[in-house]
Amino acid sequence: MTLPGPGRVIGRVANEAAWARACQRAGMFGLESPVTVARMLAGLYRHGPVGGLLSAGAARHGRRIAVIDEHGTLTFAELDRRANAIANGWRAVGLKPGDAVAILARNHRGFLEAVFAAARCGSRIVLLNTDFAGPQLVEVATREGVDLLVHDEEYTDLLAGLEPRLGRFIAWREDDAGPPPTDSLDGLVASHPGSPPPRPGTHAQLVLLTSGTTGTPKGAPRKEPLSLAPFGVQVERIPFRGRGVTEIPAPMFHTLGFAHVLLALALGSSVVLRRRFDPQAVLDSIETHGVTSLIAVPIMVQRILEAEEAGERPRDLSSLRVVFVAGSQLGAALATRALDRFGPVVYNLYGSTEVAYATIATPEDMRAAPACVGRPLRGTTVRLLDDDGREVAAGETGRVFVGNGMQFEGYTGGGSKEIVDGLMSSGDVGHFDEAGRLHIDGRDDDMIVSGGENVFPGEVEELLVTRPEVGEVSVIGVPDPTYGQRLVAFVVPAAGESVGPVDGEALRTFVRDNLARYKVPREVRVIDTMPRNPTGKVLKRALREMAAEEMAG
């Protein structure tokens, strides 16, 4: 094994020290009593960074409200006890360290209880996308070797036939009247002690899902970090502060929502959750709860701005200190509009499931260059390389490669992102401006980002071509003012009269029934022939030109 050189070790220590100072300024820890410190350390030792984070919060902020959702409120101490009881219940049914716990839940307390309970059992925690279709869920659960499944009651029919060996547990019941059933999180809380479960002996592993070119969502595992980096890089650049109120409409099964609910709880902040995004409800909440931090994807920011503009009165948004945006391209127009309404509190993070974080654009960055994604964070290297792996000259466009020590470990189904000199490809191309701010110019592959979700056209094409009336199909992304990009499917009908005509709405329904909602083409266009080059490859550039001409006309 090659040990890191002295310079690298000194650099890591210096970074950790800087992050520790930033976390202390933010209020993540301070001058606590010896008893409180002992309880915090005991929880972290027993259950690791994620499972112990809630224990530390309960020791420090026990009576403070941790979660506000449609069921009411939970204090840090109550949430801690409930997670313990659920973990004890799962251990009783045979859950062992390293077993896989899958969670299919919207934003509410049950999602958090399941995550913290699974972490305290040393589990592999697989976060499932609530937009996945039934076949995708079954395929992912089978590939990931799921041993225990937690899901909201609304997904029961969707999961028909999926029976993990340790059972299924309901996280959110549509009707919570009467005693809770034994196969629910509430039932486990009612029937098991809330004392801390035994130390599992291994730390939990988080598996986030991302779409792949093969048509199956890929698992991107990441171990619990033994570093302050995930929190430190943000609070050093962004004014998150302890004991605030954080509203998280961004889904928690994605990195954005998940990372920020952990950050909020680590800061002792109350987290406001809602199962479905409602821009008017978010505006009400900002005023009612005095929200200090809002975590959202760009389309949500746009919907919130539109809802306020359509309202009868201006909203009091003065409590907001941070509007944190990530997940898809913010864009210059929306960045300027958000800054104009919210004030200098908008921050835009650029990263991905695989590389974690890369850059953050501050309000000052976006006022100077609205389309930028900011500058690299402490401890992060961002380089732009050409196709031969050489760094491009200043101002030129190159493939984005990122190194920060937080990259994922490779897809669970095999394979990884390209790595050059320890830096991982983000899949994007971009350039640095004269001030050192990164601008993203597009993708270096065929991936489409629509409404913050990653879509690979090949997956949709492979599904549509199974229809008898479809001879050829090619799916592209075209600019969309609301979602960044929207999908358009170009279809050449199959030969022969017996197959029937191409019905665009029928094809859209077929995709909706088999893939995630965000993979459904917004338009299906029937063409006579597919443009191809001499080797037979579809010329998607020509399709984009056709789409642009039609939109212009």
Coordinates of C-alpha atoms in Angstrom, one line a residue:
M1 CA 0.0 0.0 0.0
T2 CA 1.3 3.4 -0.9
L3 CA 1.0 6.0 1.8
P4 CA 0.1 9.6 1.0
G5 CA 3.1 12.0 1.0
P6 CA 3.7 14.4 3.9
G7 CA 2.4 17.4 1.8
R8 CA -0.9 15.6 1.1
V9 CA -1.3 14.6 4.7
I10 CA -0.6 18.2 5.9
G11 CA -3.1 19.4 3.3
R12 CA -5.8 17.1 4.6
V13 CA -5.2 18.1 8.2
A14 CA -5.4 21.8 7.2
N15 CA -8.6 21.2 5.3
E16 CA -10.2 19.4 8.2
A17 CA -9.2 22.1 10.6
A18 CA -10.7 24.8 8.3
W19 CA -13.9 22.8 8.0
A20 CA -14.0 22.3 11.8
R21 CA -13.7 26.1 12.3
A22 CA -16.5 26.7 9.7
C23 CA -18.8 24.1 11.4
Q24 CA -18.2 25.7 14.8
R25 CA -19.0 29.1 13.4
A26 CA -22.2 27.7 12.0
G27 CA -23.2 26.3 15.4
M28 CA -22.7 22.6 14.7
F29 CA -20.9 22.2 18.0
G30 CA -19.7 24.5 20.7
L31 CA -19.0 24.6 24.4
E32 CA -21.1 21.7 25.7
S33 CA -21.2 20.3 29.2
P34 CA -19.0 17.2 29.8
V35 CA -22.1 15.0 30.1
T36 CA -23.5 16.3 26.8
V37 CA -20.2 15.8 25.1
A38 CA -19.9 12.2 26.4
R39 CA -23.4 11.4 25.2
M40 CA -22.7 12.8 21.8
L41 CA -19.4 10.9 21.4
A42 CA -21.0 7.7 22.7
G43 CA -23.8 7.9 20.0
L44 CA -21.3 8.6 17.2
Y45 CA -19.1 5.7 18.4
R46 CA -22.0 3.3 18.7
H47 CA -23.7 4.0 15.4
G48 CA -21.3 5.9 13.1
P49 CA -21.6 9.2 11.4
V50 CA -25.2 8.9 10.1
G51 CA -26.8 6.8 12.9
G52 CA -24.9 8.8 15.5
L53 CA -25.7 12.2 14.1
L54 CA -29.3 11.9 15.5
S55 CA -28.0 10.6 18.8
A56 CA -25.7 13.7 19.1
G57 CA -28.6 15.9 18.2
A58 CA -30.8 14.4 20.8
A59 CA -28.1 14.8 23.4
R60 CA -27.6 18.5 22.5
H61 CA -31.1 19.6 21.4
G62 CA -33.4 17.0 22.9
R63 CA -36.5 19.2 23.4
R64 CA -36.1 21.2 20.3
I65 CA -38.4 20.4 17.3
A66 CA -36.5 18.3 14.7
V67 CA -39.3 17.6 12.2
I68 CA -42.4 19.3 11.1
D69 CA -44.6 17.4 8.7
E70 CA -48.3 16.6 8.0
H71 CA -48.5 14.5 11.1
G72 CA -47.3 17.3 13.4
T73 CA -43.9 17.7 15.1
L74 CA -41.2 15.5 16.6
T75 CA -38.5 16.7 18.9
F76 CA -34.9 15.5 18.5
A77 CA -35.4 13.2 21.5
E78 CA -38.6 11.7 20.2
L79 CA -37.1 11.1 16.7
D80 CA -34.1 9.5 18.4
R81 CA -36.3 7.1 20.4
R82 CA -38.4 6.2 17.5
A83 CA -35.4 5.3 15.4
N84 CA -34.0 3.2 18.2
A85 CA -37.3 1.3 18.5
I86 CA -37.5 0.6 14.8
A87 CA -33.9 -0.6 14.7
N88 CA -34.6 -2.9 17.7
G89 CA -37.7 -4.2 15.9
W90 CA -35.7 -4.9 12.7
R91 CA -33.0 -6.7 14.7
A92 CA -35.7 -8.8 16.2
V93 CA -36.8 -10.0 12.7
G94 CA -33.2 -10.9 11.8
L95 CA -31.7 -7.8 10.2
K96 CA -27.9 -8.1 10.4
P97 CA -25.1 -5.6 9.6
G98 CA -24.5 -5.4 5.9
D99 CA -28.1 -6.4 5.0
A100 CA -29.8 -4.1 2.5
V101 CA -32.7 -1.9 3.5
A102 CA -34.6 -0.2 0.7
I103 CA -36.7 2.9 1.3
L104 CA -39.4 4.1 -1.0
A105 CA -41.0 7.0 0.7
R106 CA -41.9 10.7 0.2
N107 CA -40.6 13.5 2.4
H108 CA -41.9 12.8 5.9
R109 CA -40.8 11.6 9.3
G110 CA -41.0 8.0 8.3
F111 CA -38.2 8.4 5.7
L112 CA -35.9 9.8 8.4
E113 CA -36.9 7.2 10.9
A114 CA -36.1 4.4 8.4
V115 CA -32.8 5.9 7.4
F116 CA -31.5 6.4 11.0
A117 CA -32.8 3.0 12.1
A118 CA -31.1 1.2 9.2
A119 CA -27.9 3.1 9.9
R120 CA -28.0 2.0 13.5
C121 CA -28.2 -1.6 12.2
G122 CA -25.1 -1.1 10.0
S123 CA -27.2 -1.7 6.8
R124 CA -26.8 -0.9 3.2
I125 CA -29.4 1.8 2.7
V126 CA -30.9 1.9 -0.8
L127 CA -32.9 5.0 -1.5
L128 CA -35.5 4.4 -4.2
N129 CA -36.9 7.0 -6.5
T130 CA -40.7 7.5 -5.9
D131 CA -41.1 8.2 -9.7
F132 CA -39.9 4.8 -10.7
A133 CA -42.4 2.4 -12.4
G134 CA -43.1 -1.0 -10.9
P135 CA -40.8 -3.0 -13.2
Q136 CA -37.9 -0.7 -12.4
L137 CA -38.5 -1.0 -8.7
V138 CA -38.5 -4.8 -8.8
E139 CA -35.4 -4.9 -11.0
V140 CA -33.4 -2.5 -8.8
A141 CA -34.5 -4.3 -5.6
T142 CA -33.4 -7.7 -7.1
R143 CA -30.1 -6.4 -8.3
E144 CA -29.3 -4.7 -4.9
G145 CA -30.2 -7.8 -3.0
V146 CA -32.8 -6.0 -0.8
D147 CA -33.5 -7.8 2.5
L148 CA -36.1 -5.5 4.0
L149 CA -38.3 -2.9 2.3
V150 CA -39.8 0.2 3.8
H151 CA -42.5 2.0 1.7
D152 CA -45.4 4.4 1.9
E153 CA -48.8 2.7 1.7
E154 CA -49.6 4.3 -1.6
Y155 CA -46.9 2.2 -3.3
T156 CA -48.3 -1.2 -2.1
D157 CA -49.9 -2.1 -5.5
L158 CA -46.8 -0.9 -7.4
L159 CA -44.7 -3.3 -5.4
A160 CA -46.9 -6.4 -5.9
G161 CA -44.8 -9.5 -6.1
L162 CA -41.7 -8.0 -4.3
E163 CA -41.4 -9.8 -1.0
P164 CA -37.9 -9.4 0.6
R165 CA -36.9 -12.1 3.0
L166 CA -37.3 -9.9 6.1
G167 CA -40.6 -8.4 5.1
R168 CA -42.1 -5.0 4.2
F169 CA -42.9 -2.2 6.5
I170 CA -45.2 0.8 6.0
A171 CA -43.7 4.2 6.5
W172 CA -46.8 6.3 5.9
R173 CA -50.4 5.1 6.2
E174 CA -53.1 6.9 4.3
D175 CA -55.5 6.4 7.3
D176 CA -53.7 6.4 10.6
A177 CA -56.8 5.9 12.8
G178 CA -56.8 3.0 15.2
P179 CA -53.8 1.0 16.5
P180 CA -50.9 0.8 14.1
P181 CA -50.4 -2.5 12.3
T182 CA -47.4 -4.6 13.3
D183 CA -45.9 -4.2 9.8
S184 CA -45.6 -0.5 10.0
L185 CA -42.9 1.8 11.5
D186 CA -45.5 3.1 14.0
G187 CA -46.2 -0.5 15.0
L188 CA -42.5 -1.2 15.6
V189 CA -42.3 2.0 17.7
A190 CA -45.3 0.8 19.8
S191 CA -43.9 -2.7 20.4
H192 CA -40.2 -2.3 20.9
P193 CA -38.0 -0.4 23.4
G194 CA -36.6 3.0 22.5
S195 CA -33.2 2.3 24.0
P196 CA -30.2 2.3 21.7
P197 CA -29.6 -0.9 19.9
P198 CA -26.2 -2.7 20.2
R199 CA -23.3 -1.4 18.2
P200 CA -23.4 -3.2 14.8
G201 CA -19.7 -3.3 14.4
T202 CA -19.8 -1.9 10.9
H203 CA -20.8 1.5 9.5
A204 CA -23.8 1.9 7.2
Q205 CA -23.4 2.3 3.4
L206 CA -25.6 4.6 1.4
V207 CA -26.7 3.6 -2.1
L208 CA -28.2 6.4 -4.2
L209 CA -29.6 5.6 -7.6
T210 CA -28.8 7.1 -10.9
S211 CA -30.0 6.2 -14.4
G212 CA -27.7 4.3 -16.7
T213 CA -27.2 3.8 -20.4
T214 CA -28.3 0.1 -20.0
G215 CA -31.8 1.1 -19.1
T216 CA -31.7 0.1 -15.5
P217 CA -31.1 2.7 -12.7
K218 CA -27.6 2.3 -11.4
G219 CA -26.7 2.1 -7.7
A220 CA -24.0 4.5 -6.7
P221 CA -22.8 3.4 -3.3
R222 CA -20.9 5.7 -0.9
K223 CA -19.5 4.9 2.5
E224 CA -20.2 7.1 5.5
P225 CA -17.4 9.7 5.4
L226 CA -15.1 10.0 8.4
S227 CA -14.6 13.7 7.6
L228 CA -16.3 17.0 8.2
A229 CA -16.0 17.7 4.4
P230 CA -19.7 17.1 3.5
F231 CA -20.8 19.8 6.0
G232 CA -17.7 21.9 6.1
V233 CA -17.5 22.7 2.4
Q234 CA -21.0 24.1 2.5
V235 CA -21.0 26.1 5.8
E236 CA -17.6 27.6 4.8
R237 CA -19.1 29.1 1.7
I238 CA -22.8 29.4 2.6
P239 CA -24.3 31.1 5.7
F240 CA -26.1 28.1 7.1
R241 CA -26.5 28.6 10.9
G242 CA -27.5 26.4 13.8
R243 CA -31.0 26.3 15.3
G244 CA -32.7 27.6 12.2
V245 CA -35.6 26.3 10.2
T246 CA -34.9 24.4 6.9
E247 CA -37.6 23.8 4.4
I248 CA -36.8 20.8 2.1
P249 CA -39.2 20.4 -0.9
A250 CA -36.4 18.7 -2.8
P251 CA -36.9 14.9 -2.6
M252 CA -34.8 13.3 0.1
F253 CA -34.1 10.2 -2.0
H254 CA -31.8 12.4 -4.1
T255 CA -28.4 13.6 -2.9
L256 CA -29.6 17.2 -2.6
G257 CA -32.5 16.6 -0.2
F258 CA -30.7 13.8 1.7
A259 CA -27.5 15.7 2.3
H260 CA -29.4 18.8 3.5
V261 CA -31.6 17.1 5.9
L262 CA -28.5 15.6 7.5
L263 CA -26.9 19.1 7.6
A264 CA -30.0 20.7 9.1
L265 CA -30.2 18.1 11.9
A266 CA -26.5 18.4 12.5
L267 CA -27.0 22.1 13.0
G268 CA -29.9 21.5 15.4
S269 CA -32.3 23.1 12.9
S270 CA -36.0 22.2 12.5
V271 CA -36.8 20.5 9.2
V272 CA -40.1 21.2 7.4
L273 CA -41.2 18.3 5.2
R274 CA -44.2 17.8 2.9
R275 CA -45.0 14.7 0.9
R276 CA -45.8 16.6 -2.2
F277 CA -44.4 19.8 -3.5
D278 CA -46.8 22.7 -3.3
P279 CA -45.4 26.2 -4.1
Q280 CA -48.2 28.0 -2.2
A281 CA -47.6 25.7 0.9
V282 CA -43.9 26.5 0.7
L283 CA -44.7 30.3 0.7
D284 CA -47.1 29.8 3.6
S285 CA -44.5 27.8 5.5
I286 CA -41.7 30.5 5.0
E287 CA -44.0 33.0 6.7
T288 CA -45.5 30.7 9.4
H289 CA -42.3 29.0 10.5
G290 CA -39.8 31.7 9.8
V291 CA -37.9 29.5 7.4
T292 CA -34.2 30.4 7.2
S293 CA -33.0 27.9 4.5
L294 CA -34.9 26.7 1.5
I295 CA -33.5 23.6 -0.4
A296 CA -34.9 23.2 -3.9
V297 CA -34.2 22.2 -7.5
P298 CA -34.5 25.0 -10.1
I299 CA -38.0 24.1 -11.3
M300 CA -39.3 24.4 -7.7
V301 CA -37.7 27.8 -7.4
Q302 CA -39.5 28.8 -10.6
R303 CA -42.8 27.5 -9.4
I304 CA -42.5 29.3 -6.1
L305 CA -41.7 32.6 -7.8
E306 CA -44.7 32.1 -10.2
A307 CA -47.0 31.3 -7.3
E308 CA -46.0 34.4 -5.4
E309 CA -46.4 36.6 -8.4
A310 CA -49.9 35.2 -9.0
G311 CA -50.9 35.7 -5.3
E312 CA -53.0 38.5 -3.9
R313 CA -50.2 40.0 -1.8
P314 CA -46.4 40.0 -1.6
R315 CA -45.1 37.4 0.8
D316 CA -42.8 38.2 3.7
L317 CA -39.7 36.2 2.8
S318 CA -37.3 38.2 4.9
S319 CA -36.5 35.3 7.2
L320 CA -34.6 33.5 4.4
R321 CA -30.8 33.5 4.7
V322 CA -30.2 30.8 2.2
V323 CA -32.0 29.6 -1.0
F324 CA -29.9 26.6 -2.0
V325 CA -30.4 25.3 -5.5
A326 CA -28.9 22.2 -7.2
G327 CA -29.9 19.1 -9.2
S328 CA -30.1 20.7 -12.7
Q329 CA -29.0 23.8 -14.5
L330 CA -30.3 27.0 -12.8
G331 CA -29.8 29.1 -15.9
A332 CA -29.0 32.8 -16.1
A333 CA -32.6 34.1 -16.4
L334 CA -33.9 32.1 -13.4
A335 CA -30.8 33.0 -11.3
T336 CA -31.3 36.7 -11.9
R337 CA -35.0 36.4 -11.3
A338 CA -34.4 34.6 -8.0
L339 CA -31.8 37.0 -6.8
D340 CA -34.1 39.9 -7.6
R341 CA -36.9 38.5 -5.5
F342 CA -35.1 36.7 -2.7
G343 CA -32.2 39.0 -2.4
P344 CA -28.5 38.0 -2.1
V345 CA -29.3 34.7 -0.5
V346 CA -29.3 32.4 -3.6
Y347 CA -26.5 29.7 -3.9
N348 CA -26.1 27.2 -6.7
L349 CA -24.2 24.0 -6.3
Y350 CA -22.8 22.0 -9.2
G351 CA -22.0 18.3 -8.7
S352 CA -23.5 14.9 -9.4
T353 CA -24.4 11.7 -7.6
E354 CA -21.0 10.2 -8.7
V355 CA -18.6 13.0 -7.9
A356 CA -20.7 14.6 -5.0
Y357 CA -19.9 18.3 -5.1
A358 CA -17.6 20.4 -7.3
T359 CA -18.4 24.1 -7.2
I360 CA -20.7 26.6 -5.6
A361 CA -21.9 29.9 -7.1
T362 CA -22.5 32.6 -4.5
P363 CA -24.9 35.5 -5.0
E364 CA -21.9 37.7 -6.0
D365 CA -20.8 35.1 -8.6
M366 CA -24.2 35.0 -10.2
R367 CA -24.7 38.8 -10.2
A368 CA -21.4 39.0 -12.1
A369 CA -22.0 36.0 -14.3
P370 CA -25.6 34.6 -14.0
A371 CA -24.9 31.5 -16.0
C372 CA -21.9 30.3 -14.0
V373 CA -21.8 27.5 -11.4
G374 CA -19.1 29.2 -9.3
R375 CA -15.7 28.2 -8.1
P376 CA -14.3 24.9 -6.7
L377 CA -14.7 24.2 -3.0
R378 CA -12.0 23.7 -0.5
G379 CA -10.3 20.3 -1.0
T380 CA -11.8 19.9 -4.4
T381 CA -10.0 19.9 -7.7
V382 CA -11.8 20.7 -11.0
R383 CA -10.0 20.3 -14.3
L384 CA -11.1 20.6 -17.9
L385 CA -9.5 18.0 -20.1
D386 CA -9.6 17.3 -23.9
D387 CA -10.4 13.9 -25.4
D388 CA -6.8 12.8 -24.9
G389 CA -6.8 13.6 -21.2
R390 CA -4.8 16.9 -21.5
E391 CA -5.8 20.0 -19.7
V392 CA -7.3 22.6 -22.0
A393 CA -6.2 26.2 -22.2
A394 CA -7.9 28.9 -20.2
G395 CA -11.2 29.9 -21.6
E396 CA -11.5 26.7 -23.8
T397 CA -14.2 24.1 -23.4
G398 CA -13.2 20.8 -22.0
R399 CA -14.6 17.7 -20.2
V400 CA -15.2 18.3 -16.5
F401 CA -13.2 16.1 -14.1
V402 CA -13.5 16.4 -10.3
G403 CA -11.6 15.1 -7.3
N404 CA -12.6 15.7 -3.7
G405 CA -12.3 12.4 -1.8
M406 CA -16.1 12.0 -1.8
Q407 CA -16.5 10.3 -5.2
F408 CA -18.7 7.2 -5.3
E409 CA -17.2 3.7 -5.3
G410 CA -18.4 2.5 -8.7
Y411 CA -21.8 1.3 -9.8
T412 CA -23.3 -1.7 -7.9
G413 CA -24.0 -3.4 -11.2
G414 CA -20.4 -2.9 -12.4
G415 CA -18.5 -0.1 -14.1
S416 CA -17.8 3.4 -13.1
K417 CA -17.2 6.9 -14.4
E418 CA -14.0 7.6 -16.3
I419 CA -11.0 8.5 -14.0
V420 CA -7.9 10.5 -15.1
D421 CA -5.1 11.1 -12.6
G422 CA -7.5 10.4 -9.7
L423 CA -10.2 12.8 -11.0
M424 CA -13.6 11.5 -12.0
S425 CA -15.6 12.6 -15.0
S426 CA -18.8 14.4 -14.2
G427 CA -20.2 13.7 -17.7
D428 CA -20.3 17.5 -18.6
V429 CA -18.2 19.8 -20.7
G430 CA -17.5 23.4 -19.6
H431 CA -15.1 26.3 -19.4
F432 CA -13.7 28.7 -16.8
D433 CA -14.1 32.4 -17.3
E434 CA -11.4 35.0 -16.6
A435 CA -12.4 35.2 -13.0
G436 CA -12.1 31.4 -12.4
R437 CA -15.8 30.7 -12.4
L438 CA -16.9 27.4 -14.0
H439 CA -19.6 27.5 -16.8
I440 CA -21.3 24.3 -17.9
D441 CA -21.7 24.2 -21.7
G442 CA -23.4 20.8 -22.1
R443 CA -23.0 17.0 -21.8
D444 CA -20.1 14.9 -23.1
D445 CA -22.6 12.1 -23.7
D446 CA -26.2 11.7 -24.7
M447 CA -27.7 12.2 -21.2
I448 CA -30.6 14.7 -21.0
V449 CA -31.4 16.6 -17.8
S450 CA -35.1 17.3 -17.5
G451 CA -36.5 18.9 -14.4
G452 CA -33.5 17.9 -12.4
E453 CA -33.7 14.2 -13.4
N454 CA -31.1 12.4 -15.6
V455 CA -32.5 10.6 -18.6
F456 CA -30.5 8.5 -21.1
P457 CA -32.3 8.4 -24.5
G458 CA -31.2 4.8 -25.1
E459 CA -33.4 3.5 -22.3
V460 CA -36.5 5.1 -23.8
E461 CA -35.5 4.1 -27.4
E462 CA -35.0 0.5 -26.4
L463 CA -38.5 0.4 -24.8
L464 CA -40.3 2.1 -27.6
V465 CA -38.8 0.0 -30.4
T466 CA -40.5 -3.1 -28.8
R467 CA -43.8 -1.7 -30.0
P468 CA -45.0 -3.4 -33.2
E469 CA -45.9 -0.1 -34.9
V470 CA -42.5 1.4 -34.3
G471 CA -39.9 0.7 -36.9
E472 CA -37.2 3.1 -35.8
V473 CA -37.0 5.6 -32.9
S474 CA -34.6 8.2 -31.7
V475 CA -35.1 10.4 -28.6
I476 CA -33.4 13.8 -28.1
G477 CA -33.6 16.6 -25.7
V478 CA -34.6 20.1 -26.8
P479 CA -34.5 23.3 -24.8
D480 CA -37.4 23.9 -22.5
P481 CA -37.9 27.1 -20.4
T482 CA -39.5 25.2 -17.5
Y483 CA -37.6 21.9 -17.3
G484 CA -34.3 22.9 -18.8
Q485 CA -34.8 20.2 -21.5
R486 CA -37.8 18.1 -22.6
L487 CA -37.8 14.8 -24.5
V488 CA -38.9 14.5 -28.1
A489 CA -39.2 11.0 -29.7
F490 CA -38.8 10.8 -33.5
V491 CA -40.5 7.6 -34.8
V492 CA -40.4 6.0 -38.2
P493 CA -43.4 3.7 -38.5
A494 CA -42.9 0.0 -39.0
A495 CA -43.5 -1.3 -42.5
G496 CA -46.8 -3.1 -43.2
E497 CA -50.4 -2.3 -42.8
S498 CA -51.2 -4.9 -40.1
V499 CA -49.2 -3.1 -37.4
G500 CA -51.5 -0.1 -37.3
P501 CA -50.7 3.6 -37.2
V502 CA -48.4 5.3 -34.7
D503 CA -50.4 6.9 -31.9
G504 CA -48.2 9.3 -30.0
E505 CA -50.3 9.4 -26.9
A506 CA -50.3 5.6 -26.8
L507 CA -46.5 5.5 -27.0
R508 CA -46.3 8.1 -24.2
T509 CA -48.6 6.0 -22.0
F510 CA -46.5 2.9 -22.8
V511 CA -43.4 4.7 -21.5
R512 CA -45.2 6.0 -18.4
D513 CA -46.3 2.4 -17.5
N514 CA -42.8 1.0 -17.7
L515 CA -40.4 3.8 -16.8
A516 CA -40.2 6.8 -14.5
R517 CA -42.5 9.7 -15.1
Y518 CA -39.7 12.0 -16.1
K519 CA -38.7 9.7 -18.9
V520 CA -41.9 10.1 -20.8
P521 CA -41.4 12.1 -24.1
R522 CA -43.3 15.3 -24.1
E523 CA -43.8 14.9 -27.9
V524 CA -43.8 12.1 -30.4
R525 CA -43.1 13.1 -34.0
V526 CA -43.6 10.7 -36.9
I527 CA -41.1 11.0 -39.7
D528 CA -40.5 9.1 -43.0
T529 CA -36.8 8.3 -42.6
M530 CA -34.2 8.5 -39.8
P531 CA -31.2 10.7 -40.7
R532 CA -28.0 8.6 -40.5
N533 CA -24.4 8.9 -41.4
P534 CA -22.6 6.5 -43.7
T535 CA -21.9 4.0 -40.9
G536 CA -25.5 3.9 -39.9
K537 CA -25.4 6.1 -36.8
V538 CA -28.4 8.3 -36.3
L539 CA -27.6 12.0 -36.8
K540 CA -29.2 13.5 -33.7
R541 CA -27.8 16.9 -34.7
A542 CA -30.2 16.7 -37.7
L543 CA -33.1 15.8 -35.5
R544 CA -32.3 18.7 -33.2
E545 CA -32.3 21.0 -36.2
M546 CA -35.7 19.6 -37.3
A547 CA -37.0 20.3 -33.8
A548 CA -35.6 23.8 -33.8
E549 CA -37.1 24.6 -37.2
E550 CA -40.5 23.4 -36.1
M551 CA -40.4 25.4 -32.8
A552 CA -39.3 28.5 -34.7
G553 CA -42.1 28.0 -37.2

